[in-house]
CSV table of C-alpha atoms in Angstrom, one decimal:
chain,number,residue,atom,x,y,z
A,1413,MET,CA,-8.1,-4.9,-21.9
A,1414,THR,CA,-10.1,-1.7,-22.6
A,1415,GLU,CA,-10.9,-0.5,-26.1
A,1416,ARG,CA,-8.6,2.6,-25.5
A,1417,ILE,CA,-5.7,0.3,-24.7
A,1418,ARG,CA,-6.5,-2.0,-27.7
A,1419,GLU,CA,-6.5,1.0,-30.1
A,1420,PHE,CA,-3.2,2.4,-28.7
A,1421,LEU,CA,-1.4,-1.0,-29.1
A,1422,ARG,CA,-2.9,-1.4,-32.6
A,1423,THR,CA,-1.4,1.9,-33.8
A,1424,ARG,CA,1.8,2.2,-31.8
A,1425,ARG,CA,5.0,2.1,-33.8
A,1426,GLU,CA,7.7,2.0,-31.1
A,1427,ASP,CA,9.8,-1.2,-30.8
A,1428,GLY,CA,10.2,-3.0,-27.4
A,1429,PRO,CA,8.0,-3.8,-24.5
A,1430,CYS,CA,5.4,-1.3,-23.4
A,1431,LEU,CA,3.2,-0.7,-20.4
A,1432,VAL,CA,-0.1,1.0,-21.2
A,1433,VAL,CA,-2.4,2.3,-18.5
A,1434,ASP,CA,-6.0,3.5,-19.0
A,1435,LEU,CA,-6.5,6.4,-16.6
A,1436,ASP,CA,-10.3,6.1,-16.9
A,1437,VAL,CA,-10.0,2.7,-15.1
A,1438,VAL,CA,-7.9,4.3,-12.4
A,1439,ARG,CA,-10.5,7.0,-12.0
A,1440,GLU,CA,-13.3,4.4,-11.7
A,1441,ASN,CA,-11.3,2.3,-9.2
A,1442,TYR,CA,-10.7,5.4,-7.0
A,1443,GLY,CA,-14.5,6.1,-7.0
A,1444,LYS,CA,-15.2,2.5,-5.9
A,1445,PHE,CA,-12.9,2.7,-3.0
A,1446,ALA,CA,-14.2,6.1,-1.9
A,1447,ARG,CA,-17.8,4.9,-2.0
A,1448,ALA,CA,-17.1,1.5,-0.4
A,1449,LEU,CA,-15.5,3.1,2.7
A,1450,PRO,CA,-16.8,6.7,2.6
A,1451,GLU,CA,-15.5,7.5,6.1
A,1452,SER,CA,-11.9,6.4,5.3
A,1453,ARG,CA,-9.3,8.5,3.6
A,1454,VAL,CA,-7.7,6.8,0.6
A,1455,PHE,CA,-3.9,6.8,0.7
A,1456,TYR,CA,-2.8,5.3,-2.7
A,1457,ALA,CA,0.3,3.1,-2.3
A,1458,VAL,CA,2.7,4.9,-4.7
A,1459,LYS,CA,4.9,1.9,-5.1
A,1460,ALA,CA,2.2,0.1,-7.1
A,1461,ASN,CA,2.7,2.5,-10.0
A,1462,PRO,CA,4.5,5.8,-9.5
A,1463,ALA,CA,3.8,7.1,-13.0
A,1464,PRO,CA,3.3,10.9,-12.8
A,1465,GLU,CA,0.1,10.7,-14.9
A,1466,VAL,CA,-1.4,8.2,-12.4
A,1467,LEU,CA,-0.3,10.3,-9.4
A,1468,LYS,CA,-1.6,13.6,-11.0
A,1469,LEU,CA,-5.0,12.1,-11.7
A,1470,LEU,CA,-5.4,10.7,-8.1
A,1471,ALA,CA,-4.2,14.0,-6.6
A,1472,GLU,CA,-6.9,15.8,-8.6
A,1473,LEU,CA,-9.5,13.3,-7.4
A,1474,GLY,CA,-8.6,14.0,-3.8
A,1475,SER,CA,-6.5,11.0,-3.0
A,1476,CYS,CA,-3.8,10.9,-0.3
A,1477,PHE,CA,-0.6,9.0,-0.8
A,1478,ASP,CA,1.3,6.3,1.1
A,1479,THR,CA,5.0,6.6,0.3
A,1480,ALA,CA,8.0,4.5,1.0
A,1481,SER,CA,10.8,6.9,0.2
A,1482,VAL,CA,11.7,10.5,-0.2
A,1483,VAL,CA,11.6,10.1,-4.0
A,1484,GLU,CA,8.0,8.9,-3.7
A,1485,ILE,CA,7.2,11.9,-1.4
A,1486,GLU,CA,8.6,14.2,-4.0
A,1487,LEU,CA,6.6,12.5,-6.8
A,1488,ALA,CA,3.4,12.9,-4.8
A,1489,LEU,CA,4.1,16.6,-4.2
A,1490,ALA,CA,5.0,17.2,-7.8
A,1491,ALA,CA,1.7,15.6,-8.8
A,1492,GLY,CA,-0.2,18.2,-6.7
A,1493,ALA,CA,-0.6,16.6,-3.3
A,1494,THR,CA,-0.1,18.7,-0.3
A,1495,PRO,CA,2.1,17.4,2.6
A,1496,ASP,CA,-0.8,16.8,4.8
A,1497,ARG,CA,-2.0,14.2,2.3
A,1498,ILE,CA,1.2,12.2,2.5
A,1499,SER,CA,2.2,9.4,4.8
A,1500,PHE,CA,5.7,8.1,5.1
A,1501,GLY,CA,4.5,4.5,5.5
A,1502,ASN,CA,7.8,2.7,5.5
A,1503,THR,CA,8.6,1.5,9.0
A,1504,ILE,CA,12.4,1.3,8.2
A,1505,LYS,CA,13.7,4.8,7.2
A,1506,LYS,CA,17.1,6.5,7.2
A,1507,GLU,CA,17.2,9.2,9.7
A,1508,ARG,CA,18.3,11.8,7.1
A,1509,ASP,CA,15.2,10.7,5.0
A,1510,ILE,CA,12.9,11.4,8.0
A,1511,ALA,CA,14.5,14.8,8.3
A,1512,ARG,CA,14.0,15.5,4.6
A,1513,ALA,CA,10.4,14.4,4.8
A,1514,LEU,CA,9.8,16.7,7.7
A,1515,GLU,CA,11.4,19.6,5.8
A,1516,LEU,CA,9.0,18.8,2.9
A,1517,GLY,CA,6.1,19.2,5.3
A,1518,VAL,CA,5.2,15.5,5.9
A,1519,ARG,CA,4.0,14.9,9.5
A,1520,LEU,CA,2.6,11.3,9.4
A,1521,PHE,CA,5.1,8.4,9.9
A,1522,ALA,CA,4.9,4.7,10.4
A,1523,VAL,CA,7.0,2.8,13.1
A,1524,ASP,CA,7.2,-0.7,14.4
A,1525,CYS,CA,9.9,-0.4,17.1
A,1526,GLU,CA,11.2,2.0,19.7
A,1527,VAL,CA,14.4,2.7,17.8
A,1528,GLU,CA,12.4,4.0,14.8
A,1529,VAL,CA,10.5,6.3,17.2
A,1530,GLU,CA,13.8,7.7,18.5
A,1531,LYS,CA,15.0,8.4,14.9
A,1532,ILE,CA,11.9,10.4,14.3
A,1533,ALA,CA,12.3,12.4,17.5
A,1534,ARG,CA,15.9,13.2,16.7
A,1535,ALA,CA,15.1,14.2,13.2
A,1536,SER,CA,12.3,16.5,14.3
A,1537,ALA,CA,14.7,18.3,16.7
A,1538,GLN,CA,17.3,18.5,14.0
A,1539,VAL,CA,15.1,20.4,11.5
A,1540,ASN,CA,13.3,22.4,14.3
A,1541,VAL,CA,9.9,20.8,13.8
A,1542,PRO,CA,8.0,20.5,17.2
A,1543,ALA,CA,7.7,16.9,18.2
A,1544,ALA,CA,4.0,17.5,19.1
A,1545,GLU,CA,3.3,18.2,15.4
A,1546,VAL,CA,4.6,14.8,14.3
A,1547,LYS,CA,2.1,11.9,14.3
A,1548,VAL,CA,3.3,8.3,14.4
A,1549,PHE,CA,1.3,5.1,14.0
A,1550,CYS,CA,2.6,1.6,14.9
A,1551,ARG,CA,2.3,-1.3,12.5
A,1552,ILE,CA,1.4,-4.6,14.0
A,1553,LEU,CA,2.0,-8.1,12.6
A,1554,CYS,CA,-0.9,-10.0,10.9
A,1555,ASP,CA,-1.2,-13.6,10.0
A,1556,CYS,CA,-2.3,-12.8,6.4
A,1557,VAL,CA,-4.2,-16.0,5.9
A,1558,GLY,CA,-5.8,-16.0,2.5
A,1559,ALA,CA,-3.3,-13.7,0.8
A,1560,GLU,CA,-1.2,-14.7,-2.2
A,1561,TRP,CA,1.7,-12.6,-0.9
A,1562,PRO,CA,1.5,-12.8,2.9
A,1563,LEU,CA,4.0,-10.0,3.9
A,1564,SER,CA,3.7,-11.4,7.4
A,1565,ARG,CA,7.2,-11.1,8.9
A,1566,LYS,CA,9.2,-8.2,7.4
A,1567,PHE,CA,7.2,-5.3,8.8
A,1568,GLY,CA,5.3,-4.8,12.1
A,1569,CYS,CA,5.6,-5.9,15.7
A,1570,VAL,CA,3.5,-8.2,17.8
A,1571,PRO,CA,0.4,-6.4,19.2
A,1572,ASP,CA,1.6,-6.5,22.8
A,1573,MET,CA,4.7,-4.6,21.8
A,1574,ALA,CA,2.8,-1.9,19.9
A,1575,VAL,CA,1.5,-0.4,23.2
A,1576,ASP,CA,5.1,0.1,24.4
A,1577,VAL,CA,6.2,1.6,21.1
A,1578,LEU,CA,3.4,4.1,21.1
A,1579,GLU,CA,4.0,5.0,24.8
A,1580,HIS,CA,7.7,5.5,23.8
A,1581,ALA,CA,6.5,8.0,21.1
A,1582,HIS,CA,4.3,9.7,23.6
A,1583,ARG,CA,7.2,10.1,26.1
A,1584,HIS,CA,9.4,11.6,23.3
A,1585,GLY,CA,6.7,14.3,22.8
A,1586,LEU,CA,5.4,12.8,19.5
A,1587,GLU,CA,1.7,12.3,18.9
A,1588,ALA,CA,0.9,8.6,19.3
A,1589,TYR,CA,-1.7,8.6,16.6
A,1590,GLY,CA,-2.8,5.1,15.9
A,1591,VAL,CA,-2.2,1.5,14.7
A,1592,SER,CA,-1.7,0.0,11.2
A,1593,PHE,CA,-1.5,-3.5,9.8
A,1594,HIS,CA,-1.5,-5.2,6.4
A,1595,VAL,CA,-3.5,-8.3,5.8
A,1596,GLY,CA,-1.4,-9.5,2.9
A,1597,SER,CA,-1.2,-8.6,-0.8
A,1598,GLN,CA,-3.9,-9.9,-3.2
A,1599,GLN,CA,-6.1,-10.8,-0.2
A,1600,ARG,CA,-9.2,-12.6,-1.4
A,1601,ASN,CA,-10.7,-13.1,2.1
A,1602,THR,CA,-13.1,-10.2,2.8
A,1603,GLU,CA,-13.1,-11.2,6.5
A,1604,ALA,CA,-9.3,-10.9,6.9
A,1605,TRP,CA,-9.5,-7.5,8.6
A,1606,ASP,CA,-11.6,-8.8,11.6
A,1607,VAL,CA,-8.7,-10.4,13.6
A,1608,ALA,CA,-6.4,-7.4,13.0
A,1609,LEU,CA,-9.1,-5.0,14.1
A,1610,ALA,CA,-9.6,-7.0,17.3
A,1611,SER,CA,-5.9,-6.5,18.0
A,1612,ALA,CA,-6.1,-2.8,17.1
A,1613,SER,CA,-9.0,-2.2,19.5
A,1614,ALA,CA,-7.2,-3.9,22.3
A,1615,ILE,CA,-4.2,-1.6,21.7
A,1616,PHE,CA,-6.5,1.4,21.8
A,1617,ARG,CA,-7.9,0.3,25.2
A,1618,GLU,CA,-4.5,-0.5,26.8
A,1619,CYS,CA,-3.1,2.8,25.5
A,1620,ALA,CA,-6.1,4.6,27.0
A,1621,GLU,CA,-5.4,3.0,30.4
A,1622,ARG,CA,-1.9,4.5,30.2
A,1623,GLY,CA,-3.3,7.9,29.4
A,1624,ILE,CA,-2.6,7.8,25.7
A,1625,HIS,CA,-5.6,8.4,23.4
A,1626,LEU,CA,-5.2,7.0,19.9
A,1627,SER,CA,-7.2,8.4,17.0
A,1628,MET,CA,-6.5,6.4,13.8
A,1629,VAL,CA,-6.5,2.9,12.4
A,1630,ASN,CA,-4.6,2.3,9.1
A,1631,LEU,CA,-6.4,-0.6,7.5
A,1632,GLY,CA,-3.6,-1.1,5.0
A,1633,GLY,CA,-3.8,-2.5,1.5
A,1634,GLY,CA,-4.3,-6.0,0.3
A,1635,PHE,CA,-7.3,-5.2,-1.8
A,1636,PRO,CA,-6.9,-7.5,-4.8
A,1637,THR,CA,-7.2,-6.9,-8.5
A,1638,LYS,CA,-8.4,-9.3,-11.2
A,1639,TYR,CA,-5.8,-11.1,-13.2
A,1640,LEU,CA,-6.9,-14.5,-14.3
A,1641,LYS,CA,-9.1,-15.4,-11.3
A,1642,SER,CA,-12.2,-13.5,-10.1
A,1643,VAL,CA,-11.9,-11.5,-6.9
A,1644,PRO,CA,-14.6,-10.1,-4.6
A,1645,ALA,CA,-15.9,-6.6,-5.4
A,1646,VAL,CA,-14.6,-3.6,-3.5
A,1647,GLU,CA,-18.0,-3.1,-2.0
A,1648,ALA,CA,-17.8,-6.5,-0.3
A,1649,TYR,CA,-14.6,-5.5,1.4
A,1650,GLY,CA,-16.1,-2.2,2.5
A,1651,GLU,CA,-19.1,-3.9,4.0
A,1652,SER,CA,-17.0,-6.5,5.8
A,1653,ILE,CA,-14.5,-3.9,7.2
A,1654,PHE,CA,-17.3,-1.6,8.4
A,1655,GLN,CA,-18.9,-4.5,10.3
A,1656,ALA,CA,-15.6,-5.5,11.9
A,1657,LEU,CA,-15.0,-1.9,12.9
A,1658,SER,CA,-18.4,-1.6,14.5
A,1659,LYS,CA,-17.9,-5.0,16.2
A,1660,HIS,CA,-14.6,-4.1,17.8
A,1661,PHE,CA,-14.9,-0.3,18.4
A,1662,GLY,CA,-18.7,0.0,18.9
A,1663,ASN,CA,-20.0,3.6,18.5
A,1664,ARG,CA,-16.6,5.1,19.0
A,1665,LEU,CA,-15.2,4.5,15.6
A,1666,PRO,CA,-11.7,5.7,15.0
A,1667,GLU,CA,-10.4,7.7,12.0
A,1668,THR,CA,-9.5,5.2,9.3
A,1669,ILE,CA,-7.1,5.0,6.3
A,1670,ILE,CA,-7.0,2.5,3.5
A,1671,GLU,CA,-3.9,2.0,1.3
A,1672,PRO,CA,-4.9,0.4,-2.0
A,1673,GLY,CA,-2.1,-0.2,-4.4
A,1674,ARG,CA,-2.7,-3.0,-7.0
A,1675,GLY,CA,-6.4,-2.7,-6.2
A,1676,MET,CA,-6.2,0.8,-7.7
A,1677,VAL,CA,-4.1,0.2,-10.8
A,1678,GLY,CA,-3.6,-3.5,-11.3
A,1679,ASN,CA,-6.5,-3.9,-13.7
A,1680,ALA,CA,-6.0,-0.5,-15.4
A,1681,GLY,CA,-3.0,-1.5,-17.6
A,1682,ILE,CA,-1.4,-4.2,-19.7
A,1683,ILE,CA,2.1,-5.0,-20.8
A,1684,GLU,CA,2.8,-5.7,-24.4
A,1685,ALA,CA,5.9,-7.8,-25.0
A,1686,GLU,CA,7.2,-9.8,-27.9
A,1687,VAL,CA,7.9,-13.5,-27.9
A,1688,ILE,CA,11.4,-13.9,-29.3
A,1689,LEU,CA,11.9,-17.7,-28.7
A,1690,VAL,CA,9.9,-20.8,-27.9
A,1691,SER,CA,12.0,-23.8,-27.1
A,1692,LYS,CA,12.4,-27.0,-25.2
A,1693,LYS,CA,15.2,-28.0,-22.9
A,1694,SER,CA,15.2,-31.8,-23.5
A,1695,ARG,CA,13.9,-34.4,-25.9
A,1696,ALA,CA,11.3,-33.5,-28.5
A,1697,GLU,CA,8.4,-35.2,-26.6
A,1698,ASP,CA,9.0,-33.0,-23.6
A,1699,GLU,CA,5.7,-31.2,-22.8
A,1700,VAL,CA,7.3,-28.2,-21.1
A,1701,ARG,CA,8.0,-25.3,-23.4
A,1702,TRP,CA,10.1,-22.2,-22.5
A,1703,VAL,CA,8.7,-19.0,-23.8
A,1704,TYR,CA,11.2,-16.1,-23.9
A,1705,LEU,CA,10.0,-12.5,-24.0
A,1706,ASP,CA,11.8,-9.2,-24.7
A,1707,ILE,CA,11.1,-8.1,-21.1
A,1708,GLY,CA,12.8,-9.0,-17.9
A,1709,LYS,CA,11.4,-10.3,-14.6
A,1710,PHE,CA,12.0,-6.9,-13.0
A,1711,GLY,CA,10.6,-4.9,-15.9
A,1712,GLY,CA,7.1,-5.6,-14.7
A,1713,LEU,CA,6.9,-9.4,-14.2
A,1714,ALA,CA,8.4,-9.7,-10.7
A,1715,GLU,CA,5.7,-12.1,-9.7
A,1716,THR,CA,6.6,-14.7,-12.2
A,1717,MET,CA,9.1,-16.2,-9.8
A,1718,ASP,CA,10.9,-19.5,-10.2
A,1719,GLU,CA,11.9,-19.0,-13.9
A,1720,SER,CA,8.7,-20.2,-15.6
A,1721,ILE,CA,5.0,-20.1,-15.3
């Protein structure tokens, strides 16, 4: 807890739970990411905290934005980001939302199957945006070993399939732009990007053999924040990722994107809540106590699954 947060909570008079974020910490975190991987563009994952104040600060600092919905795109634009600094990074999108994003000027989209490619191609024709102006990158599956939240099944396709998906985009006139992956949320293993980058480089090579020249690797998020346990410094991740990039791509390094979410804002704020009851559910000698707060699981405590800590 920073001194600014401590002072705010000491003097606040409102009743009920409160989330307080120190923007100076967000500013510091952005600087660390920008310095750790200076050749990568930072796309803040808006879902981590979409507060207008956070987005405005990051937009002023030069950040780009990874969005998962039209609402998040509109929030990023309202905060001062230009459309070329926004990625529609959700691989599962309504066709009308793709069309709306294109109308708003967004040209960078994630996919992980041929059907999603076809939706983007149809939407671009619908709103009269030349397909060649639209960039797509294909997300691949990753084993996510070492992550607290693996995210290993819901999004992405197997690497072998990604080549076909990108070729499908190419045949529809879209720009097959690159590959993305996510090594899992709260990833403490700084070496976790190595295997995924090996897969990405193989996809680059096979696409090149088919006459498709990819440009970008989206390194995803996964950068952890400190809660109770210590985590490696951002600099350690930057060094490890750069070594893996050099190992698998040699001197022909691709453009790269990183998508920090909790790593950008997780340690910048704190939730103040009130304990309204402490009780036991069985005999008096029961060592398990239930602590009830005036905030719900989905009011900011979604990771306290299974009813109790």
